[in-house]
Amino acid sequence: MLTQLTIKNYALIDELHVNFNNGLSIITGETGAGKSILLGGLSLILGKRADLSAIKDASKKCIIEATFDIAKYNLKTLFVTEGLDYESLTIIRREILPSGKSRAFINDTPVNLNSLQVLGERLLDIHSQHQTLQLTNDDFQFQIIDALANNEVLLTDYTDKLKQYKGLKAELEHLHLQKAESIKELDYNLFLLKELEEAKLVAGELETLESEFETLNNVEDIKEKLTQSHRLLSHEEVGITTNLSEVKNQLGKIAGFGKQYEDMYQRVVSSLIELDDMFSEIEQLEGQLEADPNRLDAVNSKLQVIHNLMLKHTSQSIEELIEVKENLAEKVSATEHLDSDILEKEKVIIVINEQLKLKASALHSNRVKVIPDLIKQLERILGTLGMPNAKFNIELQPSEVFLTNGTDNLKFLFSANKGGQFNDLKKAASGGELSRIMLAIKSILSKYTQLPTIMFDEIDTGVSGEISNKMASIMQQMSKTMQVFTITHLPQIAAKGDTHFKVYKEDIENVTQTRLKKLMPEERIVEIAQMLGGVDVSNSAIEHAKQLLN
């Protein structure tokens, strides 16, 4: 409920601060006194775009601040979703700066207008002639029926499941597109993969193959040089090892004559050992070396394949080619697994589809059950509001697709006159009739769901007498479970309020200002008497006002 309202520097309001109570609050005042200014300020709290021309003093900022008691509204989840700090007493503030820039705050946290609108529509419902057009909206009509059918939890489950269903359908469509694209590339990828697999690539083998090729390609020359080296080392007369052995023998004879001779001797011994090893290895290499034209062709062919593949795939090494092969294998495998992925996704979609059908069917059944009672209540209330011949025909027609709230198409048909044809509500009802229908609907809804604070803006236009009494009684009944404001020109309605505020203009230092005042009991009598008989209050008007208040 709205507990406090502060308005500064807005239109004809210099500064206004007022506290509100629960129940039915009446707002009265002469035409042009500024009731629309009050509504304009509240609409800013609901997220309406600011107008710089609304600032009273263009050199100062305009501030609209409202405090709401939201303890009973179950809004903690909404606050979490919007990233706001939850407070049972929530303060909403709008500021319009002289520059024209607008700022909004919820519990001192800056917010955008969208967040303000999302929260505002849960806190305050300003009902005007224009707002009655909401009656002709399918979504609003479904809200009415679903409130009576207690479909809130079921609708949430359905909505969550529908979101999951649409997500899966989108994923399935993506898989089909992916498959179509993959099929175009599959044959080429398979060819490239087969080519790489047949090459039997081994990491690090390029250097080995290149070395083997050089050996086989130069085998005769290598063998000749090894043989010559072998002869130079081992020849009986000129061989290096033969001569070095003789040097060793000679130095051995003088090694005992001094350290320098011993060191020289040891060096020759070491060199001789190394030469013996070299001799053995040359001899082994020479023995292993044979011309092998077949192997040379095989190595050359393998090298040619590798170099061609490296050129084709712009790779610098066998390791890069192996990586290309692995990537191709993944693409081919992914393409081959797409069919199974599509099949699995289709199975899940079938299950979700059946679950949605069950939930949609339950929603439909619940709606069908409450429609007769809704029609009965609407016709009864409208009968008391001067529309005794008002008739409704509410139809639910099945849809072949899943809609946002089930599989029902709704027809909300109305006839205002006896024997008249049923027609769409927006075509069959006048503006005044729509206002009374909206009042009837709000009064019914107040029994089934926690409605936000509602402000009726001259909903009683065009009615008088007993009907105005009935309207007042309906609003009074609604105010037992919610906070209700009504702006009225009718004394019969004004007298039913728990609290009475008067909007009036006052000239201060040659400047006209709009004021809002809570009336005391005696002031209230005078105000209602003036509504009955004009500014010059008669004794009979006073007595009549007292009777209405009692």
Coordinates of C-alpha atoms in Angstrom, one line a residue:
M1 CA 0.0 0.0 0.0
L2 CA 1.0 3.6 -0.6
T3 CA 1.9 5.1 2.8
Q4 CA 3.6 8.4 2.0
L5 CA 3.9 10.8 -1.0
T6 CA 6.2 13.8 -1.4
I7 CA 6.1 16.1 -4.4
K8 CA 8.5 19.0 -4.8
N9 CA 8.6 21.5 -7.6
Y10 CA 6.1 19.8 -9.9
A11 CA 3.5 21.7 -12.0
L12 CA 1.6 23.9 -9.6
I13 CA 2.9 22.1 -6.5
D14 CA 5.8 23.8 -4.7
E15 CA 6.0 21.2 -2.0
L16 CA 3.5 18.6 -0.8
H17 CA 3.8 15.8 1.8
V18 CA 1.0 13.5 2.7
N19 CA 0.5 10.3 4.6
F20 CA -2.1 7.7 3.5
N21 CA -3.9 4.9 5.3
N22 CA -5.4 1.6 4.3
G23 CA -9.0 1.3 3.3
L24 CA -10.9 3.6 1.0
S25 CA -9.4 7.1 0.5
I26 CA -11.5 9.8 -1.2
I27 CA -10.0 12.6 -3.3
T28 CA -12.3 15.5 -4.2
G29 CA -11.8 19.0 -5.5
E30 CA -13.1 21.5 -8.1
T31 CA -12.4 21.0 -11.7
G32 CA -9.0 22.3 -12.4
A33 CA -7.9 22.2 -8.8
G34 CA -5.0 19.9 -9.7
K35 CA -6.2 16.3 -9.3
S36 CA -4.6 15.5 -12.7
I37 CA -1.3 17.0 -11.3
L38 CA -1.4 14.5 -8.5
L39 CA -2.0 11.6 -10.9
G40 CA 0.8 12.9 -13.2
G41 CA 3.2 12.8 -10.2
L42 CA 2.2 9.3 -9.4
S43 CA 2.6 8.2 -13.0
L44 CA 6.3 9.3 -12.8
I45 CA 6.7 6.8 -10.0
L46 CA 5.3 4.1 -12.3
G47 CA 8.0 4.8 -14.9
K48 CA 6.3 7.3 -17.2
R49 CA 8.7 9.4 -19.2
A50 CA 9.4 12.8 -17.6
D51 CA 8.5 16.1 -19.2
L52 CA 10.7 19.1 -18.6
S53 CA 7.8 21.4 -18.9
A54 CA 6.4 19.8 -15.7
I55 CA 9.0 21.5 -13.5
K56 CA 7.6 24.4 -11.6
D57 CA 10.8 26.3 -11.1
A58 CA 13.2 25.5 -14.0
S59 CA 16.2 26.3 -11.9
K60 CA 15.6 23.6 -9.4
K61 CA 15.1 19.8 -9.7
C62 CA 11.7 18.2 -9.4
I63 CA 11.3 15.3 -6.9
I64 CA 8.5 12.8 -6.6
E65 CA 9.0 10.3 -3.8
A66 CA 6.6 7.5 -2.7
T67 CA 6.8 5.0 0.2
F68 CA 5.1 1.6 -0.2
D69 CA 4.4 -1.0 2.4
I70 CA 5.0 -4.2 0.4
A71 CA 5.3 -6.8 3.1
K72 CA 2.2 -8.7 1.8
Y73 CA 3.0 -8.5 -1.9
N74 CA 5.5 -11.4 -2.2
L75 CA 7.9 -9.4 -4.2
K76 CA 11.3 -10.6 -2.9
T77 CA 11.9 -12.7 -6.1
L78 CA 11.2 -9.7 -8.2
F79 CA 13.7 -7.6 -6.2
V80 CA 16.4 -10.3 -6.7
T81 CA 15.7 -10.5 -10.4
E82 CA 16.0 -6.8 -10.8
G83 CA 19.2 -6.7 -8.6
L84 CA 17.6 -4.6 -5.9
D85 CA 17.7 -4.6 -2.1
Y86 CA 14.4 -5.7 -0.7
E87 CA 12.8 -3.6 2.0
S88 CA 9.3 -4.1 3.4
L89 CA 9.0 -0.3 3.3
T90 CA 10.2 0.5 -0.2
I91 CA 10.9 4.0 -1.3
I92 CA 10.7 5.0 -5.0
R93 CA 12.0 8.3 -6.1
R94 CA 12.1 10.2 -9.4
E95 CA 14.1 13.3 -10.0
I96 CA 13.9 15.6 -13.0
L97 CA 16.9 17.9 -13.2
P98 CA 16.9 21.4 -14.7
S99 CA 19.0 20.0 -17.6
G100 CA 16.0 17.7 -18.5
K101 CA 17.8 14.6 -17.4
S102 CA 15.7 12.2 -15.3
R103 CA 16.8 9.8 -12.6
A104 CA 15.0 7.0 -10.8
F105 CA 15.8 5.2 -7.5
I106 CA 14.4 2.2 -5.7
N107 CA 15.6 2.1 -2.1
D108 CA 18.4 4.5 -3.1
T109 CA 19.6 2.2 -5.8
P110 CA 19.6 3.9 -9.3
V111 CA 17.4 2.0 -11.8
N112 CA 16.2 2.4 -15.3
L113 CA 12.7 3.2 -16.3
N114 CA 12.0 -0.5 -17.3
S115 CA 12.8 -1.7 -13.7
L116 CA 10.6 1.1 -12.4
Q117 CA 7.7 0.0 -14.6
V118 CA 8.1 -3.6 -13.7
L119 CA 7.9 -2.8 -10.0
G120 CA 5.4 0.1 -10.3
E121 CA 2.7 -2.0 -12.0
R122 CA 2.8 -4.4 -9.0
L123 CA 2.3 -1.5 -6.5
L124 CA -0.1 1.0 -8.0
D125 CA -2.9 0.7 -10.6
I126 CA -4.2 4.0 -11.8
H127 CA -7.6 3.3 -13.4
S128 CA -8.9 5.9 -15.8
Q129 CA -11.2 6.0 -18.9
H130 CA -8.2 5.2 -21.0
Q131 CA -7.2 2.3 -18.9
T132 CA -10.5 0.6 -19.5
L133 CA -9.2 -0.3 -22.9
Q134 CA -7.1 -2.9 -21.1
L135 CA -10.4 -4.8 -20.7
T136 CA -10.4 -5.6 -24.4
N137 CA -6.8 -7.0 -24.3
D138 CA -6.6 -10.8 -24.4
D139 CA -3.8 -11.0 -21.9
F140 CA -5.8 -9.1 -19.3
Q141 CA -8.9 -11.2 -19.9
F142 CA -6.9 -14.3 -19.4
Q143 CA -5.5 -12.8 -16.2
I144 CA -9.1 -12.4 -14.9
I145 CA -10.0 -16.1 -15.7
D146 CA -6.7 -17.5 -14.4
A147 CA -7.0 -15.6 -11.1
L148 CA -10.4 -17.2 -10.5
A149 CA -9.1 -20.6 -11.6
N150 CA -6.1 -20.4 -9.3
N151 CA -3.8 -21.1 -12.2
E152 CA -0.8 -19.1 -11.0
V153 CA 1.5 -22.1 -10.1
L154 CA 0.3 -24.1 -13.2
L155 CA 1.0 -21.1 -15.4
T156 CA 4.5 -20.7 -14.0
D157 CA 5.2 -24.4 -14.7
Y158 CA 3.8 -24.2 -18.2
T159 CA 5.8 -21.0 -19.0
D160 CA 9.0 -22.6 -17.7
K161 CA 8.3 -25.7 -19.7
L162 CA 7.4 -23.7 -22.8
K163 CA 10.7 -21.8 -22.5
Q164 CA 12.6 -25.1 -22.3
Y165 CA 10.6 -26.5 -25.3
K166 CA 11.3 -23.5 -27.5
G167 CA 15.0 -23.6 -26.5
L168 CA 15.2 -27.3 -27.5
K169 CA 13.4 -26.6 -30.8
A170 CA 15.9 -23.9 -31.6
E171 CA 18.8 -26.2 -30.8
L172 CA 17.3 -28.9 -33.0
E173 CA 16.9 -26.4 -35.9
H174 CA 20.6 -25.4 -35.4
L175 CA 21.6 -29.1 -35.5
H176 CA 19.7 -29.6 -38.8
L177 CA 21.4 -26.5 -40.3
Q178 CA 24.8 -27.8 -39.0
K179 CA 24.1 -31.1 -40.6
A180 CA 23.2 -29.5 -43.9
E181 CA 26.5 -27.6 -43.9
S182 CA 28.5 -30.6 -42.7
I183 CA 27.2 -32.8 -45.5
K184 CA 28.5 -30.3 -48.0
E185 CA 32.0 -30.6 -46.6
L186 CA 31.9 -34.3 -45.5
D187 CA 33.1 -35.8 -48.8
Y188 CA 36.0 -33.4 -49.1
N189 CA 37.0 -33.9 -45.4
L190 CA 36.8 -37.7 -45.8
F191 CA 39.1 -37.5 -48.8
L192 CA 41.7 -35.3 -47.0
L193 CA 41.5 -37.5 -43.9
K194 CA 42.0 -40.7 -45.8
E195 CA 45.0 -39.1 -47.6
L196 CA 46.6 -38.2 -44.3
E197 CA 45.8 -41.6 -42.7
E198 CA 47.3 -43.5 -45.7
A199 CA 50.5 -41.5 -45.2
K200 CA 51.0 -43.2 -41.8
L201 CA 52.6 -40.2 -40.4
V202 CA 54.9 -40.6 -37.3
A203 CA 56.1 -37.6 -35.3
G204 CA 59.8 -36.9 -35.8
E205 CA 60.2 -39.3 -38.8
L206 CA 60.9 -36.6 -41.4
E207 CA 64.5 -36.0 -40.2
T208 CA 65.1 -39.8 -40.0
L209 CA 63.8 -40.3 -43.6
E210 CA 65.8 -37.5 -44.9
S211 CA 69.0 -38.9 -43.3
E212 CA 68.3 -42.4 -44.7
F213 CA 67.6 -41.0 -48.2
E214 CA 71.0 -39.1 -48.2
T215 CA 72.7 -42.4 -47.1
L216 CA 71.1 -44.6 -49.7
N217 CA 71.4 -42.0 -52.5
N218 CA 75.2 -41.7 -51.9
V219 CA 76.0 -45.3 -50.8
E220 CA 78.9 -45.9 -53.3
D221 CA 80.7 -42.7 -52.4
I222 CA 80.2 -43.3 -48.7
K223 CA 81.5 -46.9 -49.0
E224 CA 84.6 -45.7 -50.9
K225 CA 85.4 -43.1 -48.3
L226 CA 84.9 -45.6 -45.4
T227 CA 87.2 -48.1 -47.1
Q228 CA 89.9 -45.5 -47.6
S229 CA 89.6 -44.4 -44.0
H230 CA 89.8 -48.0 -42.9
R231 CA 93.0 -48.5 -44.9
L232 CA 94.6 -45.3 -43.6
L233 CA 94.0 -46.4 -40.1
S234 CA 95.1 -50.1 -40.3
H235 CA 97.7 -50.4 -43.2
E236 CA 100.7 -52.4 -41.9
E237 CA 103.2 -49.9 -43.3
V238 CA 101.5 -46.5 -43.5
G239 CA 98.4 -47.0 -41.2
I240 CA 97.9 -44.4 -38.5
T241 CA 97.4 -47.0 -35.8
T242 CA 100.6 -48.9 -36.8
N243 CA 102.6 -45.7 -36.6
L244 CA 101.0 -44.5 -33.4
S245 CA 101.7 -47.9 -31.8
E246 CA 105.4 -47.4 -32.5
V247 CA 105.2 -43.9 -31.0
K248 CA 103.7 -45.4 -27.9
N249 CA 106.5 -48.0 -27.6
Q250 CA 109.2 -45.4 -28.0
L251 CA 107.6 -43.0 -25.4
G252 CA 107.1 -46.0 -23.0
K253 CA 110.8 -46.4 -22.8
I254 CA 111.3 -42.8 -21.4
A255 CA 108.1 -42.4 -19.5
G256 CA 110.0 -43.1 -16.2
F257 CA 112.4 -40.2 -16.7
G258 CA 110.1 -37.4 -15.9
K259 CA 106.5 -36.3 -15.4
Q260 CA 106.4 -34.6 -18.8
Y261 CA 107.3 -37.8 -20.6
E262 CA 104.8 -39.8 -18.6
D263 CA 102.0 -37.3 -19.5
M264 CA 102.9 -37.5 -23.2
Y265 CA 102.9 -41.3 -23.1
Q266 CA 99.4 -41.4 -21.5
R267 CA 98.1 -39.0 -24.2
V268 CA 99.3 -41.3 -26.9
V269 CA 97.8 -44.3 -25.2
S270 CA 94.4 -42.5 -25.0
S271 CA 94.6 -41.5 -28.7
L272 CA 95.4 -45.0 -29.6
I273 CA 92.4 -46.3 -27.7
E274 CA 90.1 -43.7 -29.5
L275 CA 91.6 -44.7 -32.9
D276 CA 90.9 -48.3 -32.2
D277 CA 87.3 -47.4 -31.4
M278 CA 87.0 -45.4 -34.6
F279 CA 88.6 -48.2 -36.6
S280 CA 86.0 -50.7 -35.2
E281 CA 83.1 -48.3 -35.9
I282 CA 84.3 -47.6 -39.5
E283 CA 84.6 -51.3 -40.0
Q284 CA 81.1 -51.9 -38.7
L285 CA 79.6 -49.1 -40.8
E286 CA 81.4 -50.4 -43.9
G287 CA 80.1 -53.9 -43.2
Q288 CA 76.5 -52.6 -42.9
L289 CA 76.5 -50.4 -45.9
E290 CA 74.8 -51.9 -49.0
A291 CA 73.1 -50.4 -52.0
D292 CA 69.3 -50.9 -51.8
P293 CA 67.5 -49.3 -54.8
N294 CA 64.1 -50.6 -53.6
R295 CA 64.5 -49.0 -50.2
L296 CA 65.8 -45.8 -51.8
D297 CA 62.6 -45.6 -53.9
A298 CA 60.4 -46.3 -50.9
V299 CA 62.1 -43.6 -48.8
N300 CA 62.0 -41.1 -51.7
S301 CA 58.3 -41.8 -52.3
K302 CA 57.4 -41.3 -48.6
L303 CA 59.3 -38.0 -48.5
Q304 CA 57.5 -36.9 -51.6
V305 CA 54.1 -37.7 -50.0
I306 CA 55.0 -35.8 -46.9
H307 CA 56.3 -32.7 -48.7
N308 CA 53.1 -32.7 -50.9
L309 CA 50.9 -32.9 -47.8
M310 CA 52.8 -30.1 -46.1
L311 CA 52.4 -28.0 -49.2
K312 CA 48.7 -28.7 -49.5
H313 CA 48.0 -28.0 -45.8
T314 CA 50.5 -25.2 -45.5
S315 CA 52.3 -27.0 -42.7
Q316 CA 55.9 -26.8 -41.6
S317 CA 56.2 -30.2 -39.9
I318 CA 54.8 -33.7 -39.6
E319 CA 53.5 -32.7 -36.2
E320 CA 51.4 -30.0 -37.8
L321 CA 50.1 -32.5 -40.3
I322 CA 49.1 -34.8 -37.5
E323 CA 47.2 -32.0 -35.9
V324 CA 45.4 -31.3 -39.2
K325 CA 44.5 -35.0 -39.4
E326 CA 43.1 -35.0 -35.9
N327 CA 40.9 -31.9 -36.6
L328 CA 39.6 -33.5 -39.8
A329 CA 38.8 -36.6 -37.8
E330 CA 36.8 -34.6 -35.3
K331 CA 34.8 -32.9 -38.0
V332 CA 34.0 -36.1 -39.7
S333 CA 33.1 -37.7 -36.4
A334 CA 30.9 -34.7 -35.5
T335 CA 29.1 -35.0 -38.8
E336 CA 28.6 -38.7 -38.3
H337 CA 27.2 -38.1 -34.8
L338 CA 24.8 -35.4 -35.8
D339 CA 22.1 -37.9 -36.7
S340 CA 22.3 -39.4 -33.2
D341 CA 22.3 -36.0 -31.6
I342 CA 19.3 -35.0 -33.7
L343 CA 17.5 -38.2 -32.7
E344 CA 18.2 -37.7 -29.0
K345 CA 17.0 -34.0 -29.2
E346 CA 13.8 -35.1 -31.0
K347 CA 13.1 -37.7 -28.2
V348 CA 13.4 -35.0 -25.5
I349 CA 11.2 -32.6 -27.5
I350 CA 8.5 -35.3 -27.8
V351 CA 8.6 -35.8 -24.0
I352 CA 8.4 -32.0 -23.3
N353 CA 5.6 -31.7 -25.9
E354 CA 3.5 -34.2 -24.1
Q355 CA 4.2 -32.5 -20.7
L356 CA 3.1 -29.2 -22.2
K357 CA -0.1 -30.7 -23.6
L358 CA -0.9 -32.0 -20.1
K359 CA -0.3 -28.6 -18.5
A360 CA -2.2 -26.8 -21.2
S361 CA -5.1 -29.2 -20.8
A362 CA -5.1 -28.7 -17.0
L363 CA -5.2 -24.9 -17.6
H364 CA -8.1 -25.3 -20.0
S365 CA -10.0 -27.5 -17.6
N366 CA -9.6 -25.0 -14.7
R367 CA -10.7 -22.1 -16.9
V368 CA -13.8 -23.9 -18.2
K369 CA -14.8 -24.6 -14.6
V370 CA -14.7 -21.0 -13.4
I371 CA -16.1 -19.2 -16.5
P372 CA -19.8 -19.8 -15.5
D373 CA -19.1 -18.3 -12.0
L374 CA -17.2 -15.4 -13.5
I375 CA -20.1 -14.6 -15.9
K376 CA -22.6 -14.9 -13.0
Q377 CA -20.7 -12.5 -10.7
L378 CA -20.1 -10.0 -13.5
E379 CA -23.8 -10.0 -14.5
R380 CA -24.9 -9.7 -10.9
I381 CA -22.6 -6.8 -10.1
L382 CA -23.4 -4.9 -13.4
G383 CA -27.1 -5.4 -12.7
T384 CA -26.6 -3.4 -9.5
L385 CA -24.7 -0.8 -11.4
G386 CA -27.5 0.0 -13.8
M387 CA -26.8 -2.6 -16.5
P388 CA -29.5 -5.2 -15.7
N389 CA -29.5 -6.5 -19.3
A390 CA -25.7 -7.0 -19.5
K391 CA -24.8 -10.5 -20.7
F392 CA -21.4 -12.2 -21.3
N393 CA -20.4 -15.1 -23.4
I394 CA -16.8 -16.2 -22.7
E395 CA -15.5 -18.9 -25.1
L396 CA -12.3 -20.9 -25.1
Q397 CA -11.3 -22.2 -28.5
P398 CA -8.4 -24.7 -28.9
S399 CA -5.2 -23.7 -30.7
E400 CA -2.9 -26.0 -32.6
V401 CA 0.2 -24.3 -31.3
F402 CA 1.5 -23.6 -27.8
L403 CA 0.7 -20.0 -26.9
T404 CA 2.3 -18.1 -24.1
N405 CA -0.4 -19.2 -21.6
G406 CA -1.6 -22.5 -22.9
T407 CA -3.5 -23.6 -26.0
D408 CA -6.6 -21.5 -25.6
N409 CA -7.9 -18.7 -27.8
L410 CA -10.3 -16.5 -25.9
K411 CA -13.4 -14.8 -27.0
F412 CA -14.8 -12.3 -24.4
L413 CA -18.2 -11.4 -25.9
F414 CA -20.7 -8.9 -24.5
S415 CA -24.2 -7.7 -25.0
A416 CA -25.5 -4.6 -23.2
N417 CA -29.2 -4.9 -24.2
K418 CA -31.9 -7.5 -23.9
G419 CA -32.1 -9.6 -27.0
G420 CA -28.9 -7.9 -28.4
Q421 CA -26.3 -9.7 -30.3
F422 CA -23.0 -10.8 -28.6
N423 CA -20.0 -8.9 -29.9
D424 CA -16.4 -8.2 -29.0
L425 CA -16.3 -6.2 -25.8
K426 CA -14.5 -3.2 -27.4
K427 CA -17.3 -3.0 -30.0
A428 CA -20.3 -3.8 -27.8
A429 CA -19.6 -1.6 -24.8
S430 CA -19.5 2.2 -24.5
G431 CA -16.8 4.0 -22.5
G432 CA -19.1 4.4 -19.4
E433 CA -20.1 0.7 -19.6
L434 CA -16.5 -0.3 -19.9
S435 CA -15.7 1.7 -16.7
R436 CA -18.4 -0.2 -14.8
I437 CA -17.3 -3.5 -16.2
M438 CA -13.8 -2.8 -15.1
L439 CA -15.0 -1.9 -11.6
A440 CA -16.9 -5.1 -11.5
I441 CA -13.9 -7.1 -12.6
K442 CA -11.5 -5.4 -10.1
S443 CA -13.9 -6.1 -7.3
I444 CA -14.1 -9.8 -8.3
L445 CA -10.3 -10.0 -8.6
S446 CA -9.8 -8.5 -5.2
K447 CA -11.4 -11.6 -3.7
Y448 CA -8.9 -14.0 -5.4
T449 CA -5.6 -12.3 -5.6
Q450 CA -3.5 -9.6 -3.9
L451 CA -4.1 -6.5 -6.1
P452 CA -1.9 -3.5 -6.0
T453 CA -3.2 -0.2 -4.6
I454 CA -5.8 1.0 -7.1
M455 CA -6.7 4.6 -7.9
F456 CA -10.0 5.1 -9.7
D457 CA -10.0 8.4 -11.6
E458 CA -13.6 9.6 -11.9
I459 CA -14.9 6.1 -12.7
D460 CA -18.3 7.5 -11.6
T461 CA -18.5 9.9 -14.6
G462 CA -22.0 9.8 -16.0
V463 CA -23.7 8.0 -13.1
S464 CA -25.7 9.3 -10.2
G465 CA -28.3 8.4 -7.6
E466 CA -28.6 4.8 -6.5
I467 CA -26.0 3.5 -9.0
S468 CA -23.3 5.8 -7.4
N469 CA -24.2 4.3 -4.0
K470 CA -23.7 0.8 -5.4
M471 CA -20.4 1.9 -6.9
A472 CA -19.3 3.3 -3.6
S473 CA -20.3 0.1 -1.8
I474 CA -18.3 -2.0 -4.3
M475 CA -15.2 0.1 -3.7
Q476 CA -15.8 0.1 0.0
Q477 CA -16.0 -3.7 -0.1
M478 CA -12.7 -3.9 -2.1
S479 CA -11.0 -1.7 0.4
K480 CA -11.3 -4.3 3.1
T481 CA -8.6 -6.4 1.4
M482 CA -6.6 -3.7 -0.4
Q483 CA -5.9 0.0 -0.5
V484 CA -8.4 1.9 -2.8
F485 CA -8.3 5.6 -3.8
T486 CA -11.1 7.2 -5.8
I487 CA -11.2 10.7 -7.4
T488 CA -14.9 11.6 -7.5
H489 CA -17.4 14.4 -8.0
L490 CA -20.2 12.5 -6.4
P491 CA -21.1 13.1 -2.7
Q492 CA -22.6 9.6 -2.4
I493 CA -19.2 8.1 -3.2
A494 CA -17.2 10.7 -1.2
A495 CA -19.2 9.9 1.9
K496 CA -18.2 6.2 1.8
G497 CA -14.5 6.8 2.3
D498 CA -12.5 6.0 5.4
T499 CA -10.3 9.0 4.7
H500 CA -11.1 12.1 2.7
F501 CA -8.5 14.4 1.0
K502 CA -9.3 17.7 -0.8
V503 CA -7.3 19.1 -3.7
Y504 CA -7.5 22.8 -4.0
K505 CA -5.7 25.9 -5.3
E506 CA -4.3 28.6 -3.2
D507 CA -2.7 31.9 -4.2
I508 CA 0.5 32.7 -2.3
E509 CA 2.4 35.9 -3.1
N510 CA 0.6 36.1 -6.4
V511 CA 1.6 32.5 -7.3
T512 CA -1.1 29.8 -7.7
Q513 CA -0.2 26.6 -5.9
T514 CA -2.0 23.2 -5.7
R515 CA -2.5 21.9 -2.2
L516 CA -3.7 18.5 -0.8
K517 CA -5.4 18.5 2.5
K518 CA -6.7 15.7 4.7
L519 CA -10.1 16.7 5.9
M520 CA -11.2 16.6 9.5
P521 CA -14.8 15.4 10.3
E522 CA -16.3 18.9 10.3
E523 CA -14.4 19.9 7.2
R524 CA -15.6 16.7 5.5
I525 CA -19.2 17.6 6.2
V526 CA -18.7 21.0 4.6
E527 CA -17.0 19.5 1.6
I528 CA -19.7 17.0 0.9
A529 CA -22.4 19.7 1.5
Q530 CA -20.7 21.8 -1.1
M531 CA -20.7 18.8 -3.5
L532 CA -24.4 18.5 -2.9
G533 CA -25.5 22.2 -3.2
G534 CA -22.6 24.4 -4.3
V535 CA -20.3 26.9 -2.6
D536 CA -23.1 28.5 -0.6
V537 CA -23.8 25.7 1.8
S538 CA -27.4 25.5 3.1
N539 CA -28.5 23.9 6.4
S540 CA -30.3 21.2 4.4
A541 CA -27.1 20.4 2.5
I542 CA -25.3 20.1 5.8
E543 CA -27.9 17.8 7.2
H544 CA -27.9 15.8 3.9
A545 CA -24.1 15.5 4.1
K546 CA -24.3 14.2 7.7
Q547 CA -26.9 11.6 6.7
L548 CA -24.6 10.4 3.9
L549 CA -21.6 10.2 6.2
N550 CA -23.6 8.3 8.8

